[in-house]
PDB file of C-alpha atoms in Angstrom:
ATOM      1  CA  UNK A  87     -10.052  34.070   5.390  1.00  0.00           C
ATOM      2  CA  UNK A  88     -11.192  31.033   7.384  1.00  0.00           C
ATOM      3  CA  UNK A  89     -12.146  29.208   4.200  1.00  0.00           C
ATOM      4  CA  UNK A  90      -8.703  29.837   2.670  1.00  0.00           C
ATOM      5  CA  UNK A  91      -7.020  28.561   5.820  1.00  0.00           C
ATOM      6  CA  UNK A  92      -9.117  25.365   5.751  1.00  0.00           C
ATOM      7  CA  UNK A  93      -8.294  24.741   2.083  1.00  0.00           C
ATOM      8  CA  UNK A  94      -4.602  25.378   2.776  1.00  0.00           C
ATOM      9  CA  UNK A  95      -4.577  22.939   5.718  1.00  0.00           C
ATOM     10  CA  UNK A  96      -6.323  20.230   3.670  1.00  0.00           C
ATOM     11  CA  UNK A  97      -3.755  20.631   0.883  1.00  0.00           C
ATOM     12  CA  UNK A  98      -0.822  20.460   3.320  1.00  0.00           C
ATOM     13  CA  UNK A  99      -2.236  17.444   5.160  1.00  0.00           C
ATOM     14  CA  UNK A 100      -2.827  15.613   1.875  1.00  0.00           C
ATOM     15  CA  UNK A 101       0.706  16.308   0.685  1.00  0.00           C
ATOM     16  CA  UNK A 102       2.262  15.301   4.007  1.00  0.00           C
ATOM     17  CA  UNK A 103       0.122  12.161   4.087  1.00  0.00           C
ATOM     18  CA  UNK A 104       1.187  11.130   0.602  1.00  0.00           C
ATOM     19  CA  UNK A 105       4.866  11.759   1.305  1.00  0.00           C
ATOM     20  CA  UNK A 106       4.508   9.837   4.561  1.00  0.00           C
ATOM     21  CA  UNK A 107       3.618   6.693   2.601  1.00  0.00           C
ATOM     22  CA  UNK A 108       7.162   6.381   1.215  1.00  0.00           C
ATOM     23  CA  UNK A 109       9.238   3.662   2.846  1.00  0.00           C
ATOM     24  CA  UNK A 110       9.228  -0.041   3.700  1.00  0.00           C
ATOM     25  CA  UNK A 111       6.039  -1.638   5.061  1.00  0.00           C
ATOM     26  CA  UNK A 112       5.420  -5.104   6.533  1.00  0.00           C
ATOM     27  CA  UNK A 113       2.142  -7.041   6.604  1.00  0.00           C
ATOM     28  CA  UNK A 114       1.690 -10.285   8.540  1.00  0.00           C
ATOM     29  CA  UNK A 115      -1.219 -12.309   7.169  1.00  0.00           C
ATOM     30  CA  UNK A 116      -3.001 -15.393   8.446  1.00  0.00           C
ATOM     31  CA  UNK A 117      -5.031 -17.429   5.979  1.00  0.00           C
ATOM     32  CA  UNK A 118      -8.485 -18.890   6.794  1.00  0.00           C
ATOM     33  CA  UNK A 119      -7.224 -22.468   6.508  1.00  0.00           C
ATOM     34  CA  UNK A 120      -4.168 -21.741   8.601  1.00  0.00           C
ATOM     35  CA  UNK A 121      -0.731 -20.672   7.610  1.00  0.00           C
ATOM     36  CA  UNK A 122       0.950 -17.354   8.121  1.00  0.00           C
ATOM     37  CA  UNK A 123       2.993 -15.246   5.723  1.00  0.00           C
ATOM     38  CA  UNK A 124       4.890 -11.977   5.917  1.00  0.00           C
ATOM     39  CA  UNK A 125       4.723  -9.617   2.955  1.00  0.00           C
ATOM     40  CA  UNK A 126       6.696  -6.461   2.253  1.00  0.00           C
ATOM     41  CA  UNK A 127       5.811  -3.296   0.402  1.00  0.00           C
ATOM     42  CA  UNK A 128       8.434  -0.778  -0.764  1.00  0.00           C
ATOM     43  CA  UNK A 129       6.856   2.561  -1.681  1.00  0.00           C
ATOM     44  CA  UNK A 130       8.259   5.715  -3.251  1.00  0.00           C
ATOM     45  CA  UNK A 131       5.884   8.656  -3.650  1.00  0.00           C
ATOM     46  CA  UNK A 132       6.708  11.457  -6.083  1.00  0.00           C
ATOM     47  CA  UNK A 133       3.857  13.937  -6.276  1.00  0.00           C
ATOM     48  CA  UNK A 134       0.785  11.859  -7.092  1.00  0.00           C
ATOM     49  CA  UNK A 135       2.841   9.016  -8.635  1.00  0.00           C
ATOM     50  CA  UNK A 136       3.516   5.824  -6.685  1.00  0.00           C
ATOM     51  CA  UNK A 137       6.355   3.460  -7.504  1.00  0.00           C
ATOM     52  CA  UNK A 138       7.896   0.495  -5.748  1.00  0.00           C
ATOM     53  CA  UNK A 139       7.454  -3.216  -5.260  1.00  0.00           C
ATOM     54  CA  UNK A 140       5.526  -5.862  -3.349  1.00  0.00           C
ATOM     55  CA  UNK A 141       7.147  -9.063  -2.086  1.00  0.00           C
ATOM     56  CA  UNK A 142       4.558 -11.733  -1.351  1.00  0.00           C
ATOM     57  CA  UNK A 143       4.835 -14.296   1.432  1.00  0.00           C
ATOM     58  CA  UNK A 144       6.056 -16.961  -0.963  1.00  0.00           C
ATOM     59  CA  UNK A 145       9.059 -15.017  -2.275  1.00  0.00           C
ATOM     60  CA  UNK A 146       7.425 -13.556  -5.379  1.00  0.00           C
ATOM     61  CA  UNK A 147       8.589 -10.040  -6.222  1.00  0.00           C
ATOM     62  CA  UNK A 148       6.058  -7.821  -8.023  1.00  0.00           C
ATOM     63  CA  UNK A 149       6.720  -4.354  -9.485  1.00  0.00           C
ATOM     64  CA  UNK A 150       4.075  -1.715  -8.810  1.00  0.00           C
ATOM     65  CA  UNK A 151       2.405  -0.474 -11.989  1.00  0.00           C
ATOM     66  CA  UNK A 152      -0.048   2.387 -12.540  1.00  0.00           C
ATOM     67  CA  UNK A 153       0.554   3.624  -8.979  1.00  0.00           C
ATOM     68  CA  UNK A 154      -1.351   6.682  -7.812  1.00  0.00           C
ATOM     69  CA  UNK A 155      -1.624   8.581  -4.538  1.00  0.00           C
ATOM     70  CA  UNK A 156      -4.405  10.980  -3.624  1.00  0.00           C
ATOM     71  CA  UNK A 157      -3.935  12.402  -0.137  1.00  0.00           C
ATOM     72  CA  UNK A 158      -3.795   9.382   2.179  1.00  0.00           C
ATOM     73  CA  UNK A 159      -5.219   6.880  -0.319  1.00  0.00           C
ATOM     74  CA  UNK A 160      -3.273   4.847  -2.845  1.00  0.00           C
ATOM     75  CA  UNK A 161      -3.933   2.461  -5.694  1.00  0.00           C
ATOM     76  CA  UNK A 162      -1.803   0.311  -7.961  1.00  0.00           C
ATOM     77  CA  UNK A 163      -1.750  -2.918  -9.903  1.00  0.00           C
ATOM     78  CA  UNK A 164       0.871  -5.588 -10.459  1.00  0.00           C
ATOM     79  CA  UNK A 165       1.373  -8.724 -12.511  1.00  0.00           C
ATOM     80  CA  UNK A 166       0.387 -11.535 -10.126  1.00  0.00           C
ATOM     81  CA  UNK A 167       0.651 -14.912 -11.823  1.00  0.00           C
ATOM     82  CA  UNK A 168      -0.289 -16.689 -15.043  1.00  0.00           C
ATOM     83  CA  UNK A 169      -3.954 -15.996 -14.312  1.00  0.00           C
ATOM     84  CA  UNK A 170      -3.738 -12.237 -14.271  1.00  0.00           C
ATOM     85  CA  UNK A 171      -3.184  -9.120 -12.240  1.00  0.00           C
ATOM     86  CA  UNK A 172      -3.603  -8.012  -8.656  1.00  0.00           C
ATOM     87  CA  UNK A 173      -5.338  -4.681  -8.074  1.00  0.00           C
ATOM     88  CA  UNK A 174      -4.592  -2.940  -4.789  1.00  0.00           C
ATOM     89  CA  UNK A 175      -6.251  -0.032  -3.029  1.00  0.00           C
ATOM     90  CA  UNK A 176      -5.197   1.311   0.328  1.00  0.00           C
ATOM     91  CA  UNK A 177      -5.686   4.033   2.882  1.00  0.00           C
ATOM     92  CA  UNK A 178      -3.414   5.324   5.619  1.00  0.00           C
ATOM     93  CA  UNK A 179      -4.894   4.557   9.037  1.00  0.00           C
ATOM     94  CA  UNK A 180      -4.939   6.804  12.095  1.00  0.00           C
ATOM     95  CA  UNK A 181      -2.434   4.532  13.890  1.00  0.00           C
ATOM     96  CA  UNK A 182       0.209   5.008  11.190  1.00  0.00           C
ATOM     97  CA  UNK A 183      -0.475   1.857   9.155  1.00  0.00           C
ATOM     98  CA  UNK A 184      -1.868   1.240   5.697  1.00  0.00           C
ATOM     99  CA  UNK A 185      -4.986  -0.875   5.196  1.00  0.00           C
ATOM    100  CA  UNK A 186      -4.606  -2.633   1.843  1.00  0.00           C
ATOM    101  CA  UNK A 187      -7.249  -4.465  -0.169  1.00  0.00           C
ATOM    102  CA  UNK A 188      -5.685  -6.943  -2.616  1.00  0.00           C
ATOM    103  CA  UNK A 189      -7.882  -8.336  -5.385  1.00  0.00           C
ATOM    104  CA  UNK A 190      -6.320 -11.266  -7.285  1.00  0.00           C
ATOM    105  CA  UNK A 191      -7.966 -13.658  -9.755  1.00  0.00           C
ATOM    106  CA  UNK A 192      -8.204 -16.250  -6.962  1.00  0.00           C
ATOM    107  CA  UNK A 193      -9.266 -14.185  -3.932  1.00  0.00           C
ATOM    108  CA  UNK A 194      -9.800 -10.821  -2.286  1.00  0.00           C
ATOM    109  CA  UNK A 195      -8.218 -10.052   1.057  1.00  0.00           C
ATOM    110  CA  UNK A 196      -7.505  -7.126   3.338  1.00  0.00           C
ATOM    111  CA  UNK A 197      -4.207  -6.741   5.200  1.00  0.00           C
ATOM    112  CA  UNK A 198      -2.812  -4.121   7.550  1.00  0.00           C
ATOM    113  CA  UNK A 199       0.749  -3.026   6.806  1.00  0.00           C
ATOM    114  CA  UNK A 200       2.922  -1.371   9.433  1.00  0.00           C
ATOM    115  CA  UNK A 201       6.014   0.703   8.763  1.00  0.00           C
ATOM    116  CA  UNK A 202       9.118  -1.470   8.987  1.00  0.00           C
ATOM    117  CA  UNK A 203      11.498  -0.187  11.642  1.00  0.00           C
ATOM    118  CA  UNK A 204      14.980   0.806  10.541  1.00  0.00           C
ATOM    119  CA  UNK A 205      17.528  -1.941  11.008  1.00  0.00           C
TER     120      UNK A 205
END
């Protein structure tokens, strides 16, 4: 009985965590050589599928491709520039954010996205 309850709670928490990733997220980034940009992530979770878009700090709009959600973790890729793709992995944090690791042909960086408040 206890084992079934634990399995049930893990399944519910994973489903709630995945659904909780849907929405608009904002990440403020500072680069090592100075400069600051704000980036936005629009996420829609349907089961284990992840869709949406990423707007970089320079106005580039990138559609999410191959998006997947597994509990509170996510992964996707997107066309980045003429040099290739950006691969992204992320995990929901205990404070309600998402820690994202972006790997582009030029660099790898980690950003913390916070849920954008309703306007």
